[in-house]
Coordinates of C-alpha atoms in Angstrom, one line a residue:
X1 CA 92.5 317.0 135.2
X2 CA 95.2 319.1 136.7
X3 CA 98.0 320.4 134.3
X4 CA 101.3 322.5 135.0
X5 CA 102.8 324.8 132.9
X6 CA 106.3 325.9 132.5
X7 CA 107.6 328.2 130.3
X8 CA 111.5 328.4 129.7
X9 CA 111.9 332.3 128.2
X10 CA 115.7 332.9 127.2
X11 CA 117.3 336.5 127.7
X12 CA 120.0 337.9 125.6
X13 CA 121.2 339.1 129.4
X14 CA 121.6 338.3 132.6
X15 CA 119.7 341.4 134.0
X16 CA 116.4 342.6 133.4
X17 CA 115.9 346.7 132.3
X18 CA 113.8 348.4 135.1
X19 CA 111.1 349.3 132.9
X20 CA 110.4 345.5 131.9
X21 CA 109.9 344.1 135.3
X22 CA 106.2 345.2 135.7
X23 CA 105.4 343.4 132.3
X24 CA 106.1 339.8 133.8
X25 CA 102.9 339.6 135.7
X26 CA 100.9 341.1 133.0
X27 CA 102.4 337.9 130.6
X28 CA 102.2 335.6 133.3
X29 CA 97.9 336.9 133.7
X30 CA 97.5 337.0 130.4
X31 CA 99.1 333.7 129.7
X32 CA 97.2 331.7 132.7
X33 CA 93.6 333.3 131.3
X34 CA 94.3 332.0 127.8
X35 CA 95.6 328.3 129.0
X36 CA 92.1 328.3 131.1
X37 CA 90.1 329.3 128.1
X38 CA 92.0 326.6 126.2
X39 CA 91.7 324.0 128.8
X40 CA 88.3 324.0 130.0
X41 CA 86.6 326.1 127.3
X42 CA 83.2 323.6 127.0
X43 CA 84.6 321.8 124.2
X44 CA 87.5 320.3 125.6
X45 CA 85.2 319.5 128.6
X46 CA 83.1 317.1 126.4
X47 CA 86.7 316.1 124.8
X48 CA 87.3 314.6 128.4
X49 CA 84.5 312.7 128.6
X50 CA 84.3 311.0 125.6
X51 CA 88.2 310.5 126.6
X52 CA 87.1 309.1 129.9
X53 CA 84.9 306.5 128.5
X54 CA 86.5 305.5 125.1
X55 CA 88.6 303.0 126.5
X56 CA 88.2 299.9 128.8
X57 CA 91.0 297.8 130.7
X58 CA 90.5 294.4 130.7
X59 CA 92.4 292.0 133.6
X60 CA 92.4 288.0 133.5
X61 CA 92.7 286.1 136.5
X62 CA 92.7 282.9 138.7
X63 CA 95.0 280.9 136.1
X64 CA 97.5 280.4 138.6
X65 CA 97.4 276.6 136.9
X66 CA 98.8 277.7 133.4
X67 CA 97.6 279.6 130.8
X68 CA 94.1 280.0 129.7
X69 CA 92.7 277.6 126.5
X70 CA 92.2 278.3 123.3
X71 CA 89.7 276.8 120.3
X72 CA 92.2 275.5 118.0
X73 CA 91.7 274.8 114.3
X74 CA 93.8 271.1 114.4
X75 CA 91.8 268.4 116.3
X76 CA 94.8 265.8 115.7
X77 CA 97.5 267.7 117.2
X78 CA 98.7 266.0 120.8
X79 CA 98.2 268.9 123.2
X80 CA 94.5 269.4 122.0
X81 CA 91.5 267.5 123.4
X82 CA 87.8 268.2 123.2
X83 CA 85.4 269.4 125.1
X84 CA 81.5 268.6 124.5
X85 CA 79.8 271.7 126.0
X86 CA 81.2 273.3 122.5
X87 CA 79.7 271.1 120.2
X88 CA 76.2 273.6 120.0
X89 CA 79.4 276.5 119.0
X90 CA 81.5 274.5 117.0
X91 CA 83.9 274.7 119.5
X92 CA 84.7 270.9 120.3
X93 CA 88.9 271.1 120.3
X94 CA 90.5 273.0 122.6
X95 CA 94.4 273.4 123.2
X96 CA 96.6 275.5 126.0
X97 CA 97.7 279.1 124.4
X98 CA 101.2 279.3 124.2
X99 CA 102.5 277.3 127.1
X100 CA 106.2 277.7 126.2
X101 CA 105.7 281.9 126.1
X102 CA 105.3 284.6 128.7
X103 CA 101.0 284.8 128.5
X104 CA 100.1 288.6 127.4
X105 CA 96.7 289.1 127.6
X106 CA 96.5 291.8 124.6
X107 CA 97.5 288.9 122.3
X108 CA 95.4 286.5 123.9
X109 CA 92.5 288.0 123.7
X110 CA 93.5 289.1 119.8
X111 CA 94.3 285.6 119.1
X112 CA 90.5 284.4 120.9
X113 CA 88.7 286.6 118.7
X114 CA 90.0 285.7 115.9
X115 CA 89.3 282.0 116.1
X116 CA 85.7 283.0 116.7
X117 CA 85.8 284.5 113.5
X118 CA 85.8 288.2 114.9
X119 CA 88.9 291.1 114.7
X120 CA 89.6 292.7 118.5
X121 CA 92.0 295.7 118.7
X122 CA 94.1 295.1 121.8
X123 CA 96.7 297.6 123.3
X124 CA 99.3 297.1 126.0
X125 CA 100.1 300.9 126.5
X126 CA 97.6 303.1 128.4
X127 CA 98.7 306.6 128.4
X128 CA 102.1 306.3 127.8
X129 CA 103.2 303.4 130.2
X130 CA 102.7 299.8 129.6
X131 CA 100.2 297.4 131.6
X132 CA 101.5 294.2 133.4
X133 CA 101.1 291.4 131.4
X134 CA 97.6 290.1 132.6
X135 CA 95.5 293.5 131.2
X136 CA 95.1 294.9 128.2
X137 CA 93.3 298.0 126.6
X138 CA 90.3 297.6 124.1
X139 CA 87.9 300.3 123.0
X140 CA 84.8 299.9 124.7
X141 CA 82.3 300.7 121.7
X142 CA 84.0 297.6 119.8
X143 CA 84.4 295.7 123.2
X144 CA 80.6 296.0 123.5
X145 CA 79.5 294.8 120.4
X146 CA 81.9 291.6 120.8
X147 CA 81.8 290.8 124.3
X148 CA 78.3 288.6 123.9
X149 CA 80.6 286.6 121.4
X150 CA 83.3 286.7 123.9
X151 CA 81.6 285.1 126.8
X152 CA 79.7 282.8 125.6
X153 CA 82.9 281.0 123.9
X154 CA 84.8 281.6 127.3
X155 CA 82.2 280.0 129.2
X156 CA 83.5 276.6 127.3
X157 CA 86.9 277.7 127.6
X158 CA 86.6 277.5 131.7
X159 CA 85.1 273.8 130.8
X160 CA 88.4 272.9 129.2
X161 CA 90.3 274.9 132.3
X162 CA 88.7 272.5 134.5
X163 CA 89.2 269.4 131.9
X164 CA 92.9 269.7 131.5
X165 CA 93.8 271.1 135.2
X166 CA 91.2 268.9 137.4
X167 CA 89.2 270.7 140.3
X168 CA 86.9 273.9 139.7
X169 CA 89.1 276.7 139.6
X170 CA 89.2 278.5 136.0
X171 CA 90.2 281.7 134.1
X172 CA 87.7 285.2 134.3
X173 CA 88.0 288.4 133.1
X174 CA 87.5 291.3 134.9
X175 CA 86.4 294.9 132.8
X176 CA 86.3 298.2 133.7
X177 CA 89.7 296.4 135.8
X178 CA 92.0 299.1 137.5
X179 CA 95.2 299.7 135.5
X180 CA 98.4 298.1 136.6
X181 CA 101.5 299.4 135.1
X182 CA 104.8 297.3 134.6
X183 CA 107.6 299.4 137.0
X184 CA 110.0 301.5 134.7
X185 CA 113.6 299.8 135.0
X186 CA 115.9 302.3 133.2
X187 CA 119.1 299.9 134.4
X188 CA 120.3 300.1 131.2
X189 CA 120.6 303.9 131.0
X190 CA 122.0 303.7 134.0
X191 CA 124.9 300.8 133.7
X192 CA 125.3 300.8 129.5
X193 CA 126.7 297.5 128.7
X194 CA 128.3 297.0 125.0
X195 CA 127.6 300.7 123.8
X196 CA 130.5 301.9 121.6
X197 CA 131.9 305.5 122.5
X198 CA 133.9 307.9 120.9
X199 CA 135.7 310.4 122.9
X200 CA 136.2 313.6 120.5
X201 CA 138.0 316.3 122.6
X202 CA 135.1 316.9 125.3
X203 CA 132.2 315.4 124.2
X204 CA 131.5 311.5 124.2
X205 CA 129.9 310.2 121.5
X206 CA 127.6 306.5 121.1
X207 CA 127.5 304.6 118.3
X208 CA 123.8 305.0 116.6
X209 CA 123.8 300.8 115.6
X210 CA 124.2 299.9 119.5
X211 CA 121.3 297.5 120.1
X212 CA 121.4 298.9 123.8
X213 CA 121.7 302.4 123.4
X214 CA 118.9 302.4 120.9
X215 CA 116.7 300.5 123.6
X216 CA 117.7 303.3 126.1
X217 CA 116.5 305.9 123.7
X218 CA 112.8 304.6 124.0
X219 CA 112.4 304.7 127.4
X220 CA 110.9 307.7 128.9
X221 CA 109.6 308.8 132.2
X222 CA 107.0 311.2 130.8
X223 CA 103.6 311.4 132.1
X224 CA 102.1 314.0 130.1
X225 CA 101.4 316.1 133.0
X226 CA 103.8 319.3 132.4
X227 CA 102.9 321.2 129.3
X228 CA 106.4 323.1 128.5
X229 CA 106.5 326.0 126.6
X230 CA 110.2 328.1 125.3
X231 CA 110.1 331.2 124.2

């Protein structure tokens, strides 16, 4: 990875003394060497290698005929049905996963594994950016410990999906998928609506209790690729 370091130096005057000018190249060269040792040292390289393989992106595809299925604990529900292929796993009753809500793979994977008696931590954000709803992030080591249990039950899920929709199409899970991020939308900041303002002389104050302004402050376009230092 490459990093861009930005130094902002405040000075008491607009002009520099002549004797100080030769010090700037020495200062920047010294800083460059220090950052090079810090960011490219052996320990940092090892940490980068660990970080590169620490997380895994999962992506669900081929579920355009409705949300995927999930085991249910209520076989008497009108929306549930039985699949004989899951008898050996004790997963006979299935239902569609939250068909009245927007699908999020992170929530689905977490609930699916809970129905199997396992805990799986899932995340919707990667490197500070929100993933699309059909992707999520898991810790690779945790996933490798549970993936066999998941695929064994997910195979039955495919049969349940085909039973409910007909045809041969069924959802499938892709591991180590390329992450796809939600496009940032700063419309709330560009055209704030319903934000209370108070004008005091030449200052404009925003009402901190406003929900819209709070949501606006939570948005950020920082990529983490710039290191800033204020002196």
